[in-house]
Tab-separated table of C-alpha atoms in Angstrom:
chain	number	residue	atom	x	y	z
I	1074	UNK	CA	-12.220	7.955	14.135
I	1075	UNK	CA	-9.121	7.405	12.001
I	1076	UNK	CA	-8.578	9.812	9.140
I	1077	UNK	CA	-6.443	9.465	6.010
I	1078	UNK	CA	-3.200	11.435	6.020
I	1079	UNK	CA	-2.094	13.155	2.824
I	1080	UNK	CA	1.603	13.858	2.198
I	1081	UNK	CA	3.300	16.309	-0.105
I	1082	UNK	CA	4.137	14.897	-3.544
I	1083	UNK	CA	7.836	15.167	-2.661
I	1084	UNK	CA	7.425	12.354	-0.084
I	1085	UNK	CA	6.663	9.883	-2.865
I	1086	UNK	CA	9.092	11.071	-5.570
I	1087	UNK	CA	11.711	8.984	-7.374
I	1088	UNK	CA	10.156	5.609	-6.573
I	1089	UNK	CA	11.344	2.383	-8.185
I	1090	UNK	CA	9.267	-0.770	-8.544
I	1091	UNK	CA	10.704	-3.805	-6.739
I	1092	UNK	CA	7.909	-6.360	-7.115
I	1093	UNK	CA	4.744	-7.826	-5.692
I	1094	UNK	CA	4.612	-8.516	-1.933
I	1095	UNK	CA	1.844	-11.130	-1.574
I	1096	UNK	CA	2.574	-11.650	2.127
I	1097	UNK	CA	1.253	-8.127	2.882
I	1098	UNK	CA	-2.009	-8.235	0.852
I	1099	UNK	CA	-5.005	-6.863	2.757
I	1100	UNK	CA	-7.856	-9.311	3.308
I	1101	UNK	CA	-11.208	-9.198	5.041
I	1102	UNK	CA	-13.504	-11.898	6.315
I	1103	UNK	CA	-12.720	-15.173	8.000
I	1104	UNK	CA	-11.181	-18.341	6.594
I	1105	UNK	CA	-14.340	-19.572	4.871
I	1106	UNK	CA	-15.194	-16.305	3.107
I	1107	UNK	CA	-11.840	-14.498	3.027
I	1108	UNK	CA	-11.516	-11.907	0.267
I	1109	UNK	CA	-8.429	-9.944	-0.818
I	1110	UNK	CA	-9.302	-6.235	-0.897
I	1111	UNK	CA	-5.867	-4.754	-1.740
I	1112	UNK	CA	-2.765	-6.159	-3.396
I	1113	UNK	CA	0.610	-5.082	-2.000
I	1114	UNK	CA	3.583	-3.907	-4.066
I	1115	UNK	CA	7.101	-3.150	-2.813
I	1116	UNK	CA	8.703	0.115	-3.958
I	1117	UNK	CA	12.023	1.748	-3.138
I	1118	UNK	CA	12.693	5.464	-2.847
I	1119	UNK	CA	15.267	7.831	-1.404
I	1120	UNK	CA	12.833	8.843	1.387
I	1121	UNK	CA	11.801	5.255	2.159
I	1122	UNK	CA	14.632	3.475	3.935
I	1123	UNK	CA	14.030	-0.282	3.694
I	1124	UNK	CA	11.393	0.072	0.995
I	1125	UNK	CA	7.740	0.984	0.943
I	1126	UNK	CA	4.722	-1.338	0.807
I	1127	UNK	CA	1.947	0.226	-1.272
I	1128	UNK	CA	-1.563	-1.227	-1.296
I	1129	UNK	CA	-3.695	-0.939	-4.439
I	1130	UNK	CA	-7.353	-2.072	-4.616
I	1131	UNK	CA	-7.602	-5.633	-5.912
I	1132	UNK	CA	-9.966	-4.637	-8.733
I	1133	UNK	CA	-7.295	-2.328	-10.255
I	1134	UNK	CA	-4.914	-3.887	-12.782
I	1135	UNK	CA	-1.369	-2.676	-12.083
I	1136	UNK	CA	0.934	-2.835	-15.084
I	1137	UNK	CA	3.695	-5.463	-14.918
I	1138	UNK	CA	6.942	-3.556	-14.308
I	1139	UNK	CA	10.491	-4.827	-14.333
I	1140	UNK	CA	12.435	-4.392	-11.101
I	1141	UNK	CA	14.031	-0.942	-10.944
I	1142	UNK	CA	11.452	0.761	-13.206
I	1143	UNK	CA	10.668	4.361	-12.182
I	1144	UNK	CA	7.021	4.607	-11.066
I	1145	UNK	CA	4.674	7.081	-9.423
I	1146	UNK	CA	1.639	6.646	-7.202
I	1147	UNK	CA	-1.856	7.838	-8.118
I	1148	UNK	CA	-3.552	9.588	-5.159
I	1149	UNK	CA	-1.441	8.117	-2.322
I	1150	UNK	CA	-2.677	8.404	1.271
I	1151	UNK	CA	-1.526	7.041	4.611
I	1152	UNK	CA	-4.345	5.107	6.250
I	1153	UNK	CA	-4.590	3.858	9.807
I	1154	UNK	CA	-5.853	0.333	10.336
I	1155	UNK	CA	-6.824	-0.714	13.851
I	1156	UNK	CA	-6.435	-4.342	14.919
I	1157	UNK	CA	-7.375	-5.910	18.224
I	1158	UNK	CA	-4.693	-7.138	20.590
I	1159	UNK	CA	-4.778	-8.713	24.054
I	1160	UNK	CA	-4.287	-5.341	25.722
I	1161	UNK	CA	-6.449	-3.147	23.520
I	1162	UNK	CA	-5.729	-2.284	19.916
I	1163	UNK	CA	-2.808	-1.526	17.628
I	1164	UNK	CA	-2.771	1.043	14.834
I	1165	UNK	CA	-0.865	0.014	11.693
I	1166	UNK	CA	-0.183	2.774	9.189
I	1167	UNK	CA	-0.258	1.710	5.528
I	1168	UNK	CA	0.125	3.481	2.172
I	1169	UNK	CA	-2.871	3.106	-0.133
I	1170	UNK	CA	-2.872	4.366	-3.731
I	1171	UNK	CA	-5.432	4.234	-6.531
I	1172	UNK	CA	-2.797	2.824	-8.915
I	1173	UNK	CA	0.915	2.587	-9.725
I	1174	UNK	CA	1.892	4.007	-13.128
I	1175	UNK	CA	5.157	4.654	-15.038
I	1176	UNK	CA	6.933	7.857	-13.974
């Protein structure tokens, strides 16, 4: 069973908002009844080389930030998501937060 991983607050300090990353939204269901469960936002931080995709539940309204705005994550966790492959399964690790708010 996959468990959530909690990091120290210092891992997610000094984050800047870059924008919405619709290509990485999390969905469930098949084509006929597909539903978006989490919206993805791109953030940049000194500990996140190349940026950080953060997933927020789709029923949460994230404030519209300008690019470069200092933000912080509410209750961030690292979550493992298993997907099937031809030779077994692959674990993708994603960051999920309850919300993104001004720092």
